[in-house]
């Protein structure tokens, strides 16, 4: 398989989309570095697909400019942009062989059948489907059909490859292996990918950078680690993984730290640029450690439910600061409902965000 012709940067400047009264996407600025994989992550209806379709040229931006590889493509049609899209439904032609499906874009672009078939076979080999060219899509499993859809996009040697929820029709186990395949393929080909999903674990697994969207806007952009460990809102924190959030108050600042008061506990946490006053405190389930009741400085808690999960234990706890969900790495000592315990911080996964 030939390398993608050239990896291209994708740049959106103030790109917005309105359908009459509906604002599907408010003006967004976004840079996808050449050769990187950037994921648009967010709940259903937040505008992910619309952004993707504007990059593809399938929708016209209501305002703003789109650049691919430094070229202003805002006014270009989909056919004039060197971009391929893999759809959620795969959109394979059911009556055509797998080979003809993959070769379709080349043939309709004017390439001779023989050469197109040769390229299709090469690309099928790239996605692990050597020898499957004669089959019909209906004779392939869901995961194989997904790979055919990827091959059909790759064969065009696009500067940019777009994926819209490509794994949502697959079962959980297959989703996990397919997302690894897509990531490996993207890295070996060095192609620029914009990937849409509403699944945070998929986004964490495949992305160089993640753009979290909320209600037609970008909520936060960062690496998987930045978004999980340093989200700047409760929305992003809870979208990136399980999180408790409780009300707190920054009582005073001490250098770059904040002394944070929760009902039942005082904490020293990075201030993250926030000032004295009310804050939200986000607590990951793994951020608190169970200690004996009465341990000095510990948050007093009472066990509501305790669940043995094999590799860990899960607790729902009542505390003066509110109900907390806590994951304990030690399932061997399972506390009983009603038991009084203490909670101390484990040193990570707890932070203040703007209320
Ligand atoms: N063709 C359209 N006409 C009117 N509204 C649309 C159209 N396409 C999308 N929308 C609206 O734009 C918003 C964003 O949609 P979409 O980009 O599909 O979200 P997502 O992919 O994040 O689920 C939604 O409110 C949706 O109803
Ligand atoms: Mg969508």
Short mmCIF file of C-alpha atoms and ligand atoms in Angstrom, two decimals:
data_model
loop_
_atom_site.label_atom_id
_atom_site.label_comp_id
_atom_site.label_asym_id
_atom_site.label_seq_id
_atom_site.Cartn_x
_atom_site.Cartn_y
_atom_site.Cartn_z
CA UNK A 1 0.00 0.00 0.00
CA UNK A 2 1.37 3.40 -0.94
CA UNK A 3 1.77 5.91 1.78
CA UNK A 4 -0.87 8.60 1.85
CA UNK A 5 0.24 11.15 -0.72
CA UNK A 6 0.98 13.74 1.92
CA UNK A 7 -0.38 14.26 5.37
CA UNK A 8 -2.21 17.57 5.48
CA UNK A 9 -3.03 19.89 8.32
CA UNK A 10 -6.71 20.71 8.79
CA UNK A 11 -7.53 24.18 10.11
CA UNK A 12 -10.92 25.62 10.97
CA UNK A 13 -11.21 29.36 11.57
CA UNK A 14 -14.47 30.54 13.10
CA UNK A 15 -16.41 27.82 11.30
CA UNK A 16 -20.12 27.77 12.14
CA UNK A 17 -23.20 26.03 10.77
CA UNK A 18 -26.79 27.14 10.98
CA UNK A 19 -29.86 25.39 9.60
CA UNK A 20 -32.44 28.15 9.60
CA UNK A 21 -33.09 28.88 13.27
CA UNK A 22 -30.99 25.93 14.49
CA UNK A 23 -27.34 26.58 15.28
CA UNK A 24 -25.71 23.17 14.81
CA UNK A 25 -22.18 24.51 15.36
CA UNK A 26 -21.19 27.86 16.88
CA UNK A 27 -17.99 29.44 15.51
CA UNK A 28 -15.14 27.00 16.26
CA UNK A 29 -11.39 27.26 15.83
CA UNK A 30 -9.59 23.97 15.45
CA UNK A 31 -6.20 22.78 14.21
CA UNK A 32 -5.54 19.14 13.37
CA UNK A 33 -1.81 18.71 12.92
CA UNK A 34 -0.66 16.89 9.80
CA UNK A 35 -0.36 13.16 10.48
CA UNK A 36 -2.20 13.26 13.79
CA UNK A 37 -5.47 11.74 14.95
CA UNK A 38 -7.88 14.18 16.56
CA UNK A 39 -11.18 13.05 18.02
CA UNK A 40 -14.35 15.10 18.33
CA UNK A 41 -16.00 13.74 21.46
CA UNK A 42 -19.34 14.74 22.90
CA UNK A 43 -22.93 13.71 23.55
CA UNK A 44 -25.43 13.13 20.75
CA UNK A 45 -26.54 16.31 19.03
CA UNK A 46 -23.57 18.48 20.06
CA UNK A 47 -22.48 19.07 16.45
CA UNK A 48 -19.71 16.49 15.84
CA UNK A 49 -21.04 15.10 12.57
CA UNK A 50 -21.76 18.58 11.28
CA UNK A 51 -18.13 19.63 11.84
CA UNK A 52 -16.94 16.48 10.08
CA UNK A 53 -19.27 16.99 7.12
CA UNK A 54 -18.08 20.58 6.74
CA UNK A 55 -14.46 19.35 6.60
CA UNK A 56 -15.52 16.77 3.99
CA UNK A 57 -17.32 19.40 1.94
CA UNK A 58 -20.66 17.61 2.36
CA UNK A 59 -22.06 20.65 4.18
CA UNK A 60 -21.30 24.26 3.49
CA UNK A 61 -20.01 26.34 6.41
CA UNK A 62 -22.40 29.21 7.24
CA UNK A 63 -19.37 31.27 8.25
CA UNK A 64 -15.63 30.92 8.73
CA UNK A 65 -12.88 29.32 6.69
CA UNK A 66 -11.57 25.78 6.30
CA UNK A 67 -7.98 25.07 5.23
CA UNK A 68 -6.60 21.66 4.25
CA UNK A 69 -2.86 21.46 3.73
CA UNK A 70 -2.72 25.26 3.84
CA UNK A 71 -5.21 25.61 0.98
CA UNK A 72 -8.48 27.44 1.54
CA UNK A 73 -11.10 24.79 0.62
CA UNK A 74 -14.12 26.62 2.06
CA UNK A 75 -15.72 27.05 -1.35
CA UNK A 76 -14.65 23.68 -2.79
CA UNK A 77 -17.07 20.78 -3.23
CA UNK A 78 -16.46 17.38 -1.63
CA UNK A 79 -15.08 16.03 -4.92
CA UNK A 80 -12.56 18.84 -5.14
CA UNK A 81 -11.13 18.12 -1.68
CA UNK A 82 -8.78 15.19 -1.23
CA UNK A 83 -10.70 13.87 1.74
CA UNK A 84 -12.40 10.49 2.35
CA UNK A 85 -15.04 9.66 4.90
CA UNK A 86 -15.87 6.37 6.61
CA UNK A 87 -19.54 6.37 7.59
CA UNK A 88 -21.17 4.81 10.61
CA UNK A 89 -23.37 2.63 8.37
CA UNK A 90 -20.38 1.69 6.11
CA UNK A 91 -22.59 2.49 3.08
CA UNK A 92 -21.25 -0.47 1.08
CA UNK A 93 -23.00 -1.38 -2.20
CA UNK A 94 -24.67 -4.70 -1.38
CA UNK A 95 -24.78 -6.04 -4.95
CA UNK A 96 -21.09 -5.35 -5.66
CA UNK A 97 -18.15 -7.54 -4.71
CA UNK A 98 -15.83 -6.31 -2.00
CA UNK A 99 -13.20 -5.60 -4.69
CA UNK A 100 -15.64 -3.52 -6.74
CA UNK A 101 -16.74 -1.65 -3.62
CA UNK A 102 -13.16 -0.68 -2.85
CA UNK A 103 -12.35 0.15 -6.47
CA UNK A 104 -15.55 2.15 -6.98
CA UNK A 105 -14.13 5.58 -6.19
CA UNK A 106 -11.12 5.03 -8.44
CA UNK A 107 -13.21 3.77 -11.38
CA UNK A 108 -15.72 6.60 -11.11
CA UNK A 109 -12.73 8.95 -10.98
CA UNK A 110 -11.72 7.65 -14.42
CA UNK A 111 -9.12 4.99 -13.59
CA UNK A 112 -9.09 1.82 -15.72
CA UNK A 113 -10.78 -1.19 -14.17
CA UNK A 114 -7.68 -3.35 -14.13
CA UNK A 115 -5.49 -0.80 -12.38
CA UNK A 116 -8.29 0.06 -9.97
CA UNK A 117 -8.72 -3.60 -9.08
CA UNK A 118 -4.98 -3.92 -8.47
CA UNK A 119 -5.06 -0.96 -6.09
CA UNK A 120 -8.16 -2.33 -4.40
CA UNK A 121 -6.42 -5.66 -3.77
CA UNK A 122 -3.37 -3.90 -2.31
CA UNK A 123 -5.54 -1.85 -0.01
CA UNK A 124 -7.59 -4.86 1.08
CA UNK A 125 -4.30 -6.51 2.09
CA UNK A 126 -3.43 -3.42 4.15
CA UNK A 127 -6.58 -3.85 6.23
CA UNK A 128 -6.09 -7.60 6.62
CA UNK A 129 -8.58 -8.72 3.95
CA UNK A 130 -6.28 -10.29 1.36
CA UNK A 131 -8.24 -12.85 -0.66
CA UNK A 132 -11.71 -11.51 0.24
CA UNK A 133 -12.18 -9.45 -2.95
CA UNK A 134 -14.71 -11.78 -4.60
CA UNK A 135 -17.14 -11.85 -1.69
CA UNK A 136 -20.27 -9.81 -1.34
CA UNK A 137 -20.55 -7.50 1.71
CA UNK A 138 -23.33 -9.75 3.04
CA UNK A 139 -20.81 -12.61 3.18
CA UNK A 140 -18.57 -10.64 5.55
CA UNK A 141 -18.83 -10.18 9.34
CA UNK A 142 -19.52 -6.75 10.83
CA UNK A 143 -15.85 -6.21 11.61
CA UNK A 144 -14.85 -7.23 8.09
CA UNK A 145 -17.41 -4.88 6.54
CA UNK A 146 -15.94 -2.12 8.68
CA UNK A 147 -12.50 -2.89 7.24
CA UNK A 148 -13.89 -2.82 3.69
CA UNK A 149 -15.29 0.64 4.41
CA UNK A 150 -11.86 1.74 5.66
CA UNK A 151 -10.17 0.24 2.57
CA UNK A 152 -12.61 2.05 0.31
CA UNK A 153 -11.63 5.35 1.90
CA UNK A 154 -7.89 4.60 2.00
CA UNK A 155 -7.64 3.49 -1.63
CA UNK A 156 -8.22 7.09 -2.70
CA UNK A 157 -5.00 8.10 -0.87
CA UNK A 158 -6.72 10.99 0.85
CA UNK A 159 -4.83 13.80 2.55
CA UNK A 160 -7.35 13.53 5.36
CA UNK A 161 -9.43 10.58 6.50
CA UNK A 162 -12.68 11.22 8.38
CA UNK A 163 -14.45 8.69 10.61
CA UNK A 164 -17.98 9.22 11.91
CA UNK A 165 -18.68 6.83 14.81
CA UNK A 166 -17.12 3.99 12.78
CA UNK A 167 -17.45 1.32 15.47
CA UNK A 168 -20.95 1.89 16.79
CA UNK A 169 -22.41 -1.12 14.92
CA UNK A 170 -19.91 -3.56 16.44
CA UNK A 171 -20.06 -5.46 19.72
CA UNK A 172 -17.91 -4.31 22.63
CA UNK A 173 -15.06 -6.77 22.17
CA UNK A 174 -14.74 -6.09 18.44
CA UNK A 175 -14.89 -2.35 19.06
CA UNK A 176 -11.83 -2.63 21.23
CA UNK A 177 -9.76 -4.51 18.63
CA UNK A 178 -10.99 -2.42 15.69
CA UNK A 179 -10.09 0.83 17.41
CA UNK A 180 -6.57 -0.50 17.90
CA UNK A 181 -6.40 -1.47 14.23
CA UNK A 182 -7.57 1.95 13.11
CA UNK A 183 -4.99 3.63 15.34
CA UNK A 184 -2.18 1.32 14.10
CA UNK A 185 -3.14 1.91 10.47
CA UNK A 186 -3.28 5.68 10.97
CA UNK A 187 0.16 5.67 12.55
CA UNK A 188 1.77 3.40 9.96
CA UNK A 189 0.34 5.42 7.06
CA UNK A 190 0.95 8.75 8.77
CA UNK A 191 -2.41 10.02 7.54
CA UNK A 192 -4.31 12.88 9.17
CA UNK A 193 -7.51 11.62 10.78
CA UNK A 194 -10.49 13.40 12.27
CA UNK A 195 -12.49 10.87 14.27
CA UNK A 196 -15.95 11.33 15.76
CA UNK A 197 -17.27 9.36 18.71
CA UNK A 198 -19.46 9.76 21.78
CA UNK A 199 -17.49 7.03 23.60
CA UNK A 200 -14.83 8.43 25.92
CA UNK A 201 -12.86 5.21 26.22
CA UNK A 202 -12.62 4.99 22.43
CA UNK A 203 -11.43 8.60 22.34
CA UNK A 204 -8.83 7.97 25.06
CA UNK A 205 -7.57 4.90 23.19
CA UNK A 206 -7.09 6.29 19.68
CA UNK A 207 -6.38 10.01 19.95
CA UNK A 208 -3.38 12.29 19.89
CA UNK A 209 -5.72 15.08 20.88
CA UNK A 210 -9.36 15.17 21.90
CA UNK A 211 -11.79 18.01 21.28
CA UNK A 212 -14.67 17.77 23.74
CA UNK A 213 -17.83 19.37 22.37
CA UNK A 214 -20.90 20.48 24.29
CA UNK A 215 -24.01 22.08 22.80
CA UNK A 216 -22.51 23.24 19.46
CA UNK A 217 -19.29 24.51 21.05
CA UNK A 218 -15.84 23.27 21.98
CA UNK A 219 -15.73 22.75 25.74
CA UNK A 220 -12.03 21.85 25.99
CA UNK A 221 -9.19 20.55 23.83
CA UNK A 222 -6.22 18.55 25.04
CA UNK A 223 -4.34 15.27 25.08
CA UNK A 224 -6.19 12.28 26.56
CA UNK A 225 -4.16 12.67 29.75
CA UNK A 226 -4.78 16.41 30.06
CA UNK A 227 -8.52 15.99 29.66
CA UNK A 228 -8.76 13.14 32.14
CA UNK A 229 -6.39 14.57 34.74
CA UNK A 230 -6.95 18.31 34.29
CA UNK A 231 -10.46 18.97 32.96
CA UNK A 232 -11.48 22.57 33.43
CA UNK A 233 -15.21 21.95 33.95
CA UNK A 234 -17.45 19.42 35.65
CA UNK A 235 -18.89 18.64 32.20
CA UNK A 236 -15.53 17.59 30.77
CA UNK A 237 -14.53 15.79 33.98
CA UNK A 238 -17.67 13.66 34.01
CA UNK A 239 -17.62 13.09 30.26
CA UNK A 240 -14.03 11.84 30.32
CA UNK A 241 -14.64 9.27 33.04
CA UNK A 242 -16.44 8.59 36.28
CA UNK A 243 -16.27 11.50 38.67
CA UNK A 244 -17.95 12.72 41.83
CA UNK A 245 -18.44 16.42 42.18
CA UNK A 246 -19.14 18.23 45.42
CA UNK A 247 -19.41 21.84 46.46
CA UNK A 248 -16.40 23.34 48.17
CA UNK A 249 -14.82 26.65 48.98
CA UNK A 250 -11.32 27.98 48.52
CA UNK A 251 -10.65 29.39 51.99
CA UNK A 252 -7.27 30.91 51.09
CA UNK A 253 -4.46 30.68 48.59
CA UNK A 254 -0.94 29.62 49.48
CA UNK A 255 1.38 30.16 46.53
CA UNK A 256 -0.02 28.10 43.67
CA UNK A 257 -2.02 25.94 46.07
CA UNK A 258 -5.53 26.45 47.37
CA UNK A 259 -6.67 25.46 50.83
CA UNK A 260 -10.07 24.00 50.00
CA UNK A 261 -12.81 23.48 52.53
CA UNK A 262 -15.31 20.66 52.00
CA UNK A 263 -17.94 19.81 54.56
CA UNK A 264 -16.00 17.44 56.78
CA UNK A 265 -12.50 17.88 55.33
CA UNK A 266 -9.87 20.45 54.39
CA UNK A 267 -7.60 19.82 51.41
CA UNK A 268 -4.54 21.39 49.85
CA UNK A 269 -4.96 21.26 46.06
CA UNK A 270 -3.45 23.10 43.09
CA UNK A 271 -5.41 26.36 42.73
CA UNK A 272 -5.47 26.11 38.90
CA UNK A 273 -5.87 29.88 38.63
CA UNK A 274 -9.03 30.02 40.75
CA UNK A 275 -9.56 32.56 43.50
CA UNK A 276 -10.95 32.48 47.02
CA UNK A 277 -14.66 31.57 47.02
CA UNK A 278 -17.01 28.75 46.02
CA UNK A 279 -15.66 26.03 43.71
CA UNK A 280 -16.70 22.63 42.44
CA UNK A 281 -14.43 19.83 43.57
CA UNK A 282 -14.14 16.88 41.21
CA UNK A 283 -13.18 13.57 42.79
CA UNK A 284 -12.33 10.55 40.63
CA UNK A 285 -13.46 7.24 42.19
CA UNK A 286 -9.82 6.18 42.55
CA UNK A 287 -8.80 9.45 44.26
CA UNK A 288 -9.85 8.47 47.77
CA UNK A 289 -8.40 5.74 49.95
CA UNK A 290 -10.30 4.00 52.73
CA UNK A 291 -8.73 4.24 56.20
CA UNK A 292 -10.04 3.36 59.67
CA UNK A 293 -12.75 5.62 61.09
CA UNK A 294 -11.34 8.39 63.24
CA UNK A 295 -8.02 8.71 61.35
CA UNK A 296 -6.93 12.34 61.87
CA UNK A 297 -7.69 14.58 58.86
CA UNK A 298 -9.81 11.89 57.17
CA UNK A 299 -13.28 12.54 55.82
CA UNK A 300 -15.76 10.54 57.91
CA UNK A 301 -17.90 8.23 55.78
CA UNK A 302 -20.48 5.51 56.17
CA UNK A 303 -20.78 2.60 53.74
CA UNK A 304 -24.11 2.46 51.87
CA UNK A 305 -23.22 -0.31 49.44
CA UNK A 306 -20.09 -2.36 48.89
CA UNK A 307 -19.62 -4.45 45.75
CA UNK A 308 -16.96 -7.06 45.12
CA UNK A 309 -15.81 -6.66 41.47
CA UNK A 310 -12.97 -9.17 41.32
CA UNK A 311 -10.06 -6.88 40.56
CA UNK A 312 -11.40 -4.07 42.75
CA UNK A 313 -14.26 -3.12 45.06
CA UNK A 314 -16.83 -0.38 44.50
CA UNK A 315 -18.39 1.64 47.30
CA UNK A 316 -21.21 4.10 47.61
CA UNK A 317 -20.51 6.18 50.66
CA UNK A 318 -22.37 8.85 52.64
CA UNK A 319 -20.17 11.73 53.79
CA UNK A 320 -20.81 15.24 55.12
CA UNK A 321 -19.66 16.51 51.70
CA UNK A 322 -22.24 14.37 49.90
CA UNK A 323 -22.69 10.90 48.42
CA UNK A 324 -19.43 9.57 46.95
CA UNK A 325 -18.62 6.68 44.60
CA UNK A 326 -15.22 5.22 45.46
CA UNK A 327 -13.21 2.42 43.87
CA UNK A 328 -10.89 0.57 46.22
CA UNK A 329 -8.01 -1.41 44.70
CA UNK A 330 -8.27 -3.95 47.52
CA UNK A 331 -11.38 -6.17 47.21
CA UNK A 332 -10.13 -8.61 49.84
CA UNK A 333 -11.23 -6.44 52.76
CA UNK A 334 -14.80 -5.59 51.83
CA UNK A 335 -16.44 -3.24 54.33
CA UNK A 336 -20.03 -3.99 55.32
CA UNK A 337 -22.92 -1.63 54.64
CA UNK A 338 -23.35 0.58 57.68
CA UNK A 339 -19.64 0.46 58.59
CA UNK A 340 -17.99 3.73 59.62
CA UNK A 341 -14.74 4.46 57.75
CA UNK A 342 -12.47 7.37 56.91
CA UNK A 343 -11.34 8.69 53.52
CA UNK A 344 -8.02 10.31 52.66
CA UNK A 345 -6.77 11.48 49.28
CA UNK A 346 -4.50 9.17 47.33
CA UNK A 347 -2.57 12.07 45.77
CA UNK A 348 -4.20 12.32 42.34
CA UNK A 349 -7.59 12.53 40.68
CA UNK A 350 -9.01 15.32 42.84
CA UNK A 351 -9.12 18.92 41.68
CA UNK A 352 -10.99 22.20 41.82
CA UNK A 353 -12.90 23.55 38.83
CA UNK A 354 -14.76 26.79 38.24
CA UNK A 355 -18.31 26.41 39.62
N1 LIG B 1 -29.83 18.93 8.06
C1 LIG B 1 -30.14 19.44 9.26
N2 LIG B 1 -31.17 20.29 9.42
C2 LIG B 1 -31.49 20.82 10.62
N3 LIG B 1 -30.82 20.55 11.75
C3 LIG B 1 -29.78 19.70 11.69
C4 LIG B 1 -29.38 19.10 10.45
N4 LIG B 1 -28.31 18.31 10.68
C5 LIG B 1 -28.06 18.41 12.00
N5 LIG B 1 -28.95 19.25 12.59
C6 LIG B 1 -28.97 19.60 14.02
O1 LIG B 1 -27.69 20.07 14.39
C7 LIG B 1 -27.33 19.61 15.68
C8 LIG B 1 -26.02 18.87 15.62
O2 LIG B 1 -26.19 17.67 14.90
P1 LIG B 1 -25.01 16.64 14.64
O3 LIG B 1 -23.84 17.37 14.08
O4 LIG B 1 -25.56 15.52 13.83
O5 LIG B 1 -24.66 16.15 16.12
P2 LIG B 1 -23.81 14.89 16.62
O6 LIG B 1 -23.11 14.29 15.45
O7 LIG B 1 -22.88 15.44 17.64
O8 LIG B 1 -24.79 13.94 17.25
C9 LIG B 1 -28.49 18.78 16.17
O9 LIG B 1 -29.30 19.60 16.98
C10 LIG B 1 -29.21 18.39 14.90
O10 LIG B 1 -30.57 18.18 15.14
MG1 LIG B 2 -23.23 12.32 14.68
#
